[in-house]
PDB file of C-alpha atoms in Angstrom:
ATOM      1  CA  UNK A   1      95.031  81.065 121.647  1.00 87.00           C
ATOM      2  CA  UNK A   2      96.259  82.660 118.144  1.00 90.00           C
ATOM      3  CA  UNK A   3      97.801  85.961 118.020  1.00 93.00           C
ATOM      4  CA  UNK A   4      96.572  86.420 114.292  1.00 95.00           C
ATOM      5  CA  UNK A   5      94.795  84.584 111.457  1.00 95.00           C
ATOM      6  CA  UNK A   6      95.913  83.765 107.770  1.00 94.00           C
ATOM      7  CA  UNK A   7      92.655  82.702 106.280  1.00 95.00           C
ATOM      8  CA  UNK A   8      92.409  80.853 102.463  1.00 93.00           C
ATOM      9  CA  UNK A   9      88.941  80.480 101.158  1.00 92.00           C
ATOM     10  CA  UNK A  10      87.142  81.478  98.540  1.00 88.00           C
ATOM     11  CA  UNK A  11      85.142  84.486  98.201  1.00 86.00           C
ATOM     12  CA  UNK A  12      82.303  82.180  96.794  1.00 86.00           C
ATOM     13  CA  UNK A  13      78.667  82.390  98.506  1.00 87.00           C
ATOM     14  CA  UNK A  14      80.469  84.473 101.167  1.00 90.00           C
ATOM     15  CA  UNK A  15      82.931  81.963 102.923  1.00 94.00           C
ATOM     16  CA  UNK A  16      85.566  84.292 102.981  1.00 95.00           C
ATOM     17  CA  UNK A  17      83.874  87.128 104.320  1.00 96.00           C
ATOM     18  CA  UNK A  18      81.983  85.309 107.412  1.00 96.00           C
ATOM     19  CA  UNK A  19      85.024  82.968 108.554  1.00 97.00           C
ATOM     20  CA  UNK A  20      87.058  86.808 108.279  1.00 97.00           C
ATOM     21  CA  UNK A  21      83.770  88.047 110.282  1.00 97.00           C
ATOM     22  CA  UNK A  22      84.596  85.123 113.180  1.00 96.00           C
ATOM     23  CA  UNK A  23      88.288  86.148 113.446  1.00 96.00           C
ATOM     24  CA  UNK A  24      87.569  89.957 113.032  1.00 96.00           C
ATOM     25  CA  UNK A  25      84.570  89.701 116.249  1.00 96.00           C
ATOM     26  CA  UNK A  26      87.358  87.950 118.571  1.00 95.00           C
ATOM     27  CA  UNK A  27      88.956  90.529 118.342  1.00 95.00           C
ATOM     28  CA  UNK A  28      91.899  88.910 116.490  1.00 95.00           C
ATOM     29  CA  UNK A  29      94.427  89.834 113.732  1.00 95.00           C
ATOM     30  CA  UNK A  30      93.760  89.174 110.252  1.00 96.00           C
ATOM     31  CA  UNK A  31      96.230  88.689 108.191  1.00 95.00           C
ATOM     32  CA  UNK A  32      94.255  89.516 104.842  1.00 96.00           C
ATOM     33  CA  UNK A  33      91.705  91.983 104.003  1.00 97.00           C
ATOM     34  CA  UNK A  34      88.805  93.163 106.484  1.00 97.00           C
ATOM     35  CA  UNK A  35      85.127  91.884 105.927  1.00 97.00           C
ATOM     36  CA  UNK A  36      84.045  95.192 103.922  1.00 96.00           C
ATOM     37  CA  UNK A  37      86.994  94.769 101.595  1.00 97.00           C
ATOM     38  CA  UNK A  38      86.083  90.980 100.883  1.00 96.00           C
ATOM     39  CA  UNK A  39      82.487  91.868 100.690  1.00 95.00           C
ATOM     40  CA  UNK A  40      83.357  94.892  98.312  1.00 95.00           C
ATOM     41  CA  UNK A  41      85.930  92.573  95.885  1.00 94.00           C
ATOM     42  CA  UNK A  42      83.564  89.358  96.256  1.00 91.00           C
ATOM     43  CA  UNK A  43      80.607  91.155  94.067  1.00 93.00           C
ATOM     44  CA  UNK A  44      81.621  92.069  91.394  1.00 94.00           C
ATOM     45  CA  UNK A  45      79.126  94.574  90.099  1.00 95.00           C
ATOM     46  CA  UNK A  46      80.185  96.495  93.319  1.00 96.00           C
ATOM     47  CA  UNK A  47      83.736  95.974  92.628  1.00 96.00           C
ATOM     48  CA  UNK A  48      82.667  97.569  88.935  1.00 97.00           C
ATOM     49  CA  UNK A  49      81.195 100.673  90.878  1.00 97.00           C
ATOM     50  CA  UNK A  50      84.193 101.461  93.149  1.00 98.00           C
ATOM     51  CA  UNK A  51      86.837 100.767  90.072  1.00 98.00           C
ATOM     52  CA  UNK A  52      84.655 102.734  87.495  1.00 97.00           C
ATOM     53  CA  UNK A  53      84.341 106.008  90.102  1.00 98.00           C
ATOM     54  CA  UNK A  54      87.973 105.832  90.973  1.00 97.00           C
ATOM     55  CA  UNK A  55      88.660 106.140  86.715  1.00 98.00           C
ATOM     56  CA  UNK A  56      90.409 102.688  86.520  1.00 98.00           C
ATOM     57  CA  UNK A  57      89.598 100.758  83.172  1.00 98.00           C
ATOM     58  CA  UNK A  58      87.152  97.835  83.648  1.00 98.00           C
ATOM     59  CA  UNK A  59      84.568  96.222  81.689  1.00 97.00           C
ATOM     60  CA  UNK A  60      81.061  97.539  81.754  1.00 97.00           C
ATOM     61  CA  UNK A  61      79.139  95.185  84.062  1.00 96.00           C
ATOM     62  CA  UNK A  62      75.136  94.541  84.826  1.00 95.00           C
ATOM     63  CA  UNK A  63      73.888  92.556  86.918  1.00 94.00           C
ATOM     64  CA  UNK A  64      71.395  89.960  85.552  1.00 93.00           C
ATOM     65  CA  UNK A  65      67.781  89.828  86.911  1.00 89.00           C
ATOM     66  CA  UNK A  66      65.388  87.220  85.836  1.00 84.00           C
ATOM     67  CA  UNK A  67      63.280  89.166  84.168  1.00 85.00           C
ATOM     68  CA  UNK A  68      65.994  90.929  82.168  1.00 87.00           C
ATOM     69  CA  UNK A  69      64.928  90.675  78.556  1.00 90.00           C
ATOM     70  CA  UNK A  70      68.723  89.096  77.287  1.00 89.00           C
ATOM     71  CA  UNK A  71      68.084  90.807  73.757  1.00 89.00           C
ATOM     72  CA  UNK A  72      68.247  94.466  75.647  1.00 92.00           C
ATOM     73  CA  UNK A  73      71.397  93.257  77.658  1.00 93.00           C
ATOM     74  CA  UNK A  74      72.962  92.601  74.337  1.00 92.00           C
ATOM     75  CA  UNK A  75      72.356  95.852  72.735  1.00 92.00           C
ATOM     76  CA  UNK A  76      73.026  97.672  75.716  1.00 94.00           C
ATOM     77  CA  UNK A  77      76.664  95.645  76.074  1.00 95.00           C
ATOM     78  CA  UNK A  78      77.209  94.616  72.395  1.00 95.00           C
ATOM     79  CA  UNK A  79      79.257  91.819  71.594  1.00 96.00           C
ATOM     80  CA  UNK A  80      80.765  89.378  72.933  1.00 96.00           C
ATOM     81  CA  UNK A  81      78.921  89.155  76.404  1.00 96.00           C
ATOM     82  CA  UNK A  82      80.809  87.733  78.893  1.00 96.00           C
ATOM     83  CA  UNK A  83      77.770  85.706  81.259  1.00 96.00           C
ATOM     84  CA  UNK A  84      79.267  84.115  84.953  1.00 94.00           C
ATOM     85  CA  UNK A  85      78.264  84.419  88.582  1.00 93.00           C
ATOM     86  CA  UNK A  86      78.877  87.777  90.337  1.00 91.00           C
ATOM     87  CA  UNK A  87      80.836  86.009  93.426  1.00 88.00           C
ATOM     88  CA  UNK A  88      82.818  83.368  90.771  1.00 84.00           C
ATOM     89  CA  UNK A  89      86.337  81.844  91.314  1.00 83.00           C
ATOM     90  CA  UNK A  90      88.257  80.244  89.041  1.00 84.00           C
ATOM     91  CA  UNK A  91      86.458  80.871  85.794  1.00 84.00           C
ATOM     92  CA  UNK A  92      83.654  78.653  87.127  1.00 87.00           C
ATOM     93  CA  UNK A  93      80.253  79.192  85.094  1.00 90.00           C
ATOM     94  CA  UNK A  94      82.150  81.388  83.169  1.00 94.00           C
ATOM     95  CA  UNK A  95      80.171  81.838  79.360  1.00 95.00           C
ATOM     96  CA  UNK A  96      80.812  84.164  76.523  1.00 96.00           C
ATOM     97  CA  UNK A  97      78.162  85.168  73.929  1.00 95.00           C
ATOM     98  CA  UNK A  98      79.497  86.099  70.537  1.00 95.00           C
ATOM     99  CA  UNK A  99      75.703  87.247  68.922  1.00 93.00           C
ATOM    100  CA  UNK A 100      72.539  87.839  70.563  1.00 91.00           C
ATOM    101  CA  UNK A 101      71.322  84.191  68.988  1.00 89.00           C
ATOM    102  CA  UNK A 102      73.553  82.945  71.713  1.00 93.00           C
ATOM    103  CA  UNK A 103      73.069  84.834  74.882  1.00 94.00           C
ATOM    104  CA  UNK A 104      69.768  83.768  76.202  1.00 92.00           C
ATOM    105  CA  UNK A 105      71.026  79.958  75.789  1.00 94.00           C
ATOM    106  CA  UNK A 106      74.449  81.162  77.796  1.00 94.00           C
ATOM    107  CA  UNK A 107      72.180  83.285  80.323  1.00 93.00           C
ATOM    108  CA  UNK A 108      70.475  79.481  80.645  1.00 92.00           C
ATOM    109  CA  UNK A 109      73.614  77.225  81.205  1.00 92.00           C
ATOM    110  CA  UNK A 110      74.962  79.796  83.522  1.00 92.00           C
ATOM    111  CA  UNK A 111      71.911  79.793  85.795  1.00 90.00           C
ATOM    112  CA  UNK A 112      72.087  75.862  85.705  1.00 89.00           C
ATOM    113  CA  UNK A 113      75.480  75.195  86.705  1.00 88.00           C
ATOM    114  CA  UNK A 114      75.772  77.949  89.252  1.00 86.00           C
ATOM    115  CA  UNK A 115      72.576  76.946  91.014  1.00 84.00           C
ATOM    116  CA  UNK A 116      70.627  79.905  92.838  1.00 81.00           C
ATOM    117  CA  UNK A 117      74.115  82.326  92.250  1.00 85.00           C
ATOM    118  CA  UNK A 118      73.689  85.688  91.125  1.00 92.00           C
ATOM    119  CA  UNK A 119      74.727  86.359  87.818  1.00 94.00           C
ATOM    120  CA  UNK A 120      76.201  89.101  85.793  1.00 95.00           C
ATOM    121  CA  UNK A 121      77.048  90.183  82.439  1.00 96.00           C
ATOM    122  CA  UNK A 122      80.229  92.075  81.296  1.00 96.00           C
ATOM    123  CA  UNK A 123      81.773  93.597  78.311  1.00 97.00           C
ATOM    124  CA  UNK A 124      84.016  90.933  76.737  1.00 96.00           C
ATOM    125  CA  UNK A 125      87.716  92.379  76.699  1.00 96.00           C
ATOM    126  CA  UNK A 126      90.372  91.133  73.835  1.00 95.00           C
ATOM    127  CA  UNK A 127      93.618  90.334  74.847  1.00 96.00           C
ATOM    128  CA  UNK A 128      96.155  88.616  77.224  1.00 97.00           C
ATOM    129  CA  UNK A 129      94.425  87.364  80.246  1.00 97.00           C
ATOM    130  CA  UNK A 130      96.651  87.959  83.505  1.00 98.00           C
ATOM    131  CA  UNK A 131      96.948  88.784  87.179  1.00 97.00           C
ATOM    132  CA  UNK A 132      99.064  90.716  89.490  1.00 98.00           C
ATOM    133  CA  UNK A 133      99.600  89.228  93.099  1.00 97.00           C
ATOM    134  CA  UNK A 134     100.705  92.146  95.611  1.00 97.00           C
ATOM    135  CA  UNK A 135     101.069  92.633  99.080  1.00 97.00           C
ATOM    136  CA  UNK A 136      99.409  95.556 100.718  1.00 97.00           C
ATOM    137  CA  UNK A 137      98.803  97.029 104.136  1.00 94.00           C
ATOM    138  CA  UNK A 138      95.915  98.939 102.559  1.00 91.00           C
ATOM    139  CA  UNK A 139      97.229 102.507 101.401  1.00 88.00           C
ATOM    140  CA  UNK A 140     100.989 100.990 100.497  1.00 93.00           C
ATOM    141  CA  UNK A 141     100.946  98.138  98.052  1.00 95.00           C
ATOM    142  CA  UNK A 142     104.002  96.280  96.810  1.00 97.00           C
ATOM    143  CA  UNK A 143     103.619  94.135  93.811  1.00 96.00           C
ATOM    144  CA  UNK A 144     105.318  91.035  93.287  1.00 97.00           C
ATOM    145  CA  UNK A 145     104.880  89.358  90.090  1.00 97.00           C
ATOM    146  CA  UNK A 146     102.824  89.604  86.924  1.00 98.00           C
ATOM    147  CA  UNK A 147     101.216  86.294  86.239  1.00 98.00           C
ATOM    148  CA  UNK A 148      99.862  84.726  83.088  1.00 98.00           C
ATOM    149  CA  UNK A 149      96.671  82.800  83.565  1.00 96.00           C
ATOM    150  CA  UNK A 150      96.264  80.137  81.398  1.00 95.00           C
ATOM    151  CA  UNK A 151      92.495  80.535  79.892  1.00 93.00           C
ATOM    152  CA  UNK A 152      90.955  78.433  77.012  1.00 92.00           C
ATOM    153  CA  UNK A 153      87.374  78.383  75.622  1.00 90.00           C
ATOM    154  CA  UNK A 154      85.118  80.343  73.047  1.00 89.00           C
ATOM    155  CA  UNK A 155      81.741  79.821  74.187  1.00 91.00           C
ATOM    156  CA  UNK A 156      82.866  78.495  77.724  1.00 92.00           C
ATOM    157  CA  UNK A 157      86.071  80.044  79.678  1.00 93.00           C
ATOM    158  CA  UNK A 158      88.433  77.227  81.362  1.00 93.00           C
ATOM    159  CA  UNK A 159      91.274  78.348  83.746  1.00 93.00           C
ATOM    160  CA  UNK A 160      93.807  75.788  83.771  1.00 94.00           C
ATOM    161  CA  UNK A 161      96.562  77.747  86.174  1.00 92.00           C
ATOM    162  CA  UNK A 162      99.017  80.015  85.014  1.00 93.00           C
ATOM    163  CA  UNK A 163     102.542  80.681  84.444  1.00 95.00           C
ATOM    164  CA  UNK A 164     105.098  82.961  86.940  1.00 95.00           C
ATOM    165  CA  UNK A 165     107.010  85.064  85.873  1.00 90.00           C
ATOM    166  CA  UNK A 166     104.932  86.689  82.890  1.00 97.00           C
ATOM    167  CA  UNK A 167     107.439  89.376  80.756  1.00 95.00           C
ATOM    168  CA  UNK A 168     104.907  91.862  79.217  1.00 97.00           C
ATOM    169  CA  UNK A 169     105.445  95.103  77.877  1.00 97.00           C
ATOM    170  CA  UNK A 170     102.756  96.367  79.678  1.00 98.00           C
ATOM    171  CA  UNK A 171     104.014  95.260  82.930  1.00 98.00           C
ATOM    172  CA  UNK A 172     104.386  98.538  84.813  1.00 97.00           C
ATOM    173  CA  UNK A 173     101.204  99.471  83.698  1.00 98.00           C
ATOM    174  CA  UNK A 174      99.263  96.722  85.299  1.00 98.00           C
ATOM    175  CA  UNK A 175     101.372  97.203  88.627  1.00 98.00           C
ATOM    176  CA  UNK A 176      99.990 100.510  88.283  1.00 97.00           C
ATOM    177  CA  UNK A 177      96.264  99.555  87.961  1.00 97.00           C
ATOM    178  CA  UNK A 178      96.940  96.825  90.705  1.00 97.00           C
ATOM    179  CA  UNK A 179      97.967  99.859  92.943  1.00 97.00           C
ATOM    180  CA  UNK A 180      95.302 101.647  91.479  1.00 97.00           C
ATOM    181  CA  UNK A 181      93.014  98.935  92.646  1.00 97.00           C
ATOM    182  CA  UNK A 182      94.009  99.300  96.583  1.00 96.00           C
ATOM    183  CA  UNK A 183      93.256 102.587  96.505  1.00 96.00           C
ATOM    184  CA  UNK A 184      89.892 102.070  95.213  1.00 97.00           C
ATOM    185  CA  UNK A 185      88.502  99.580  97.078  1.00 97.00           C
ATOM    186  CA  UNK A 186      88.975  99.814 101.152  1.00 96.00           C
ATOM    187  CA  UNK A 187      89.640  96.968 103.310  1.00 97.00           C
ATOM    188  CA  UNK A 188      92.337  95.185 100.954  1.00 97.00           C
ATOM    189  CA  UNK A 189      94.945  94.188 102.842  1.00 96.00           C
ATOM    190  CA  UNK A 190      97.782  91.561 103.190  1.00 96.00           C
ATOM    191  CA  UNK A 191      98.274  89.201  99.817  1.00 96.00           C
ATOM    192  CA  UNK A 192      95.570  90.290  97.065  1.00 96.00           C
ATOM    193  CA  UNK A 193      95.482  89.123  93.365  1.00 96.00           C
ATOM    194  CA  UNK A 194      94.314  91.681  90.780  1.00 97.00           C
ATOM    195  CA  UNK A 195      93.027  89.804  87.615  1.00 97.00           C
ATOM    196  CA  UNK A 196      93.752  92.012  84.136  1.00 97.00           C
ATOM    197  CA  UNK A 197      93.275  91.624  80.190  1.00 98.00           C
ATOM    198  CA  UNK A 198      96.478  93.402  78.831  1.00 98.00           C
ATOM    199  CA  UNK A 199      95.198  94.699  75.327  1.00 97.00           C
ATOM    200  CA  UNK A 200      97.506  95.870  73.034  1.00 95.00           C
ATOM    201  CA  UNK A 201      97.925  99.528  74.841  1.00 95.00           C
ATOM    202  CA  UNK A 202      96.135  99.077  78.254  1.00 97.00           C
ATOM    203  CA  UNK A 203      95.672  96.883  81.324  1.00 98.00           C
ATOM    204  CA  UNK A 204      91.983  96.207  82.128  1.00 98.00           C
ATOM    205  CA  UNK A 205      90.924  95.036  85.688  1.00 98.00           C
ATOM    206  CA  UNK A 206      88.722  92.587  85.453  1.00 97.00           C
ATOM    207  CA  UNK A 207      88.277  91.714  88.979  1.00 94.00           C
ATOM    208  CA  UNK A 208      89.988  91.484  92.511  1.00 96.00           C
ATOM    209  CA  UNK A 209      90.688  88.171  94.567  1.00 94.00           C
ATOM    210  CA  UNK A 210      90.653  89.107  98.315  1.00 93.00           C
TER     211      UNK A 210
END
């Protein structure tokens, strides 16, 4: 009997996406992105792809096969590694590396916690960890706030919420890149939160909550 559909879920093991699917094959509006754009934003070395060919500033990302030798993922990456599951929310299973001593231990307690997930690894980026929530009909975008998230941890990343509104200097920039983001990856619509690292003279996506 609904006219349209506001769906909240996470993007984790592909929730989001099939309950979007169910709304999307009655033929119903969905007030959110489409199933490709959750699909494309929910893995996030195909997230890297689409940011990375569209010349916006992300982390170099690989994604983690069993029989990936962790000392070659290491030299190919350098240090610090960041280690966490390609569909993660939330900084779960999120690990960080700081010498090649430590990454085949991380690639372990990764693989543990995040039973039978996927896993990636990605360039560590320096800097203020933050996120840019904007509403979008999928070509226009309007931003709304810049957000500071609230991350602890060395070895193991912890997201305790975060703090609205965030002054930066780099603010305009990272509404930029959020933009930027839109553009790159189809199927993002409605409310969409771009997560960034502001270094001290860029804003880095890091990846994009559906």
């Amino acid at each position: 009997d609904a006219d349209a559909a506001f769906l909240i879920a996470p993007e984790t093991g592909g929730l989001l996406e099939s309950i979007t699917g169910i709304v999307e094959a009655c033929g119903k509006l969905v007030l959110g992105s489409s199933t490709a754009g959750i699909k494309a934003a929910g893995d996030k070395t195909l997230t890297y792809r689409l940011l990375k060919a569209s010349g916006i500033p992300t982390p170099r990302t690989l994604r983690l096969r069993p029989t990936d030798d962790p000392a070659s993922v290491g030299q190919e990456l350098g240090y610090p590694v960041v280690v966490k599951p390609i569909d993660g929310v939330g900084c779960h299973s999120v690990f960080i590396a700081r010498r090649q001593s430590e990454l085949e231990q991380k690639i372990a307690a990764a693989r543990q916690e995040a039973q039978g997930a996927t896993l990636i690894a990605q360039v560590y980026i320096d800097g203020v960890a933050a996120s840019v929530s904007l509403l979008t009909d999928g070509s226009r975008s309007l931003p709304l706030t810049l957000n500071l998230q609230e991350i602890s941890g060395r070895s193991r990343l912890r997201y305790h919420g975060g703090s609205v509104p965030f002054d930066h200097p780099l603010r305009a920039l990272a509404f930029r890149r959020a933009e930027e983001v839109v553009r790159a990856i189809p199927g993002l619509r409605g409310y969409v939160g771009i997560d960034l690292v502001l270094t001290d003279h860029d804003a880095v996506v890091i990846e994009v909550n559906p």
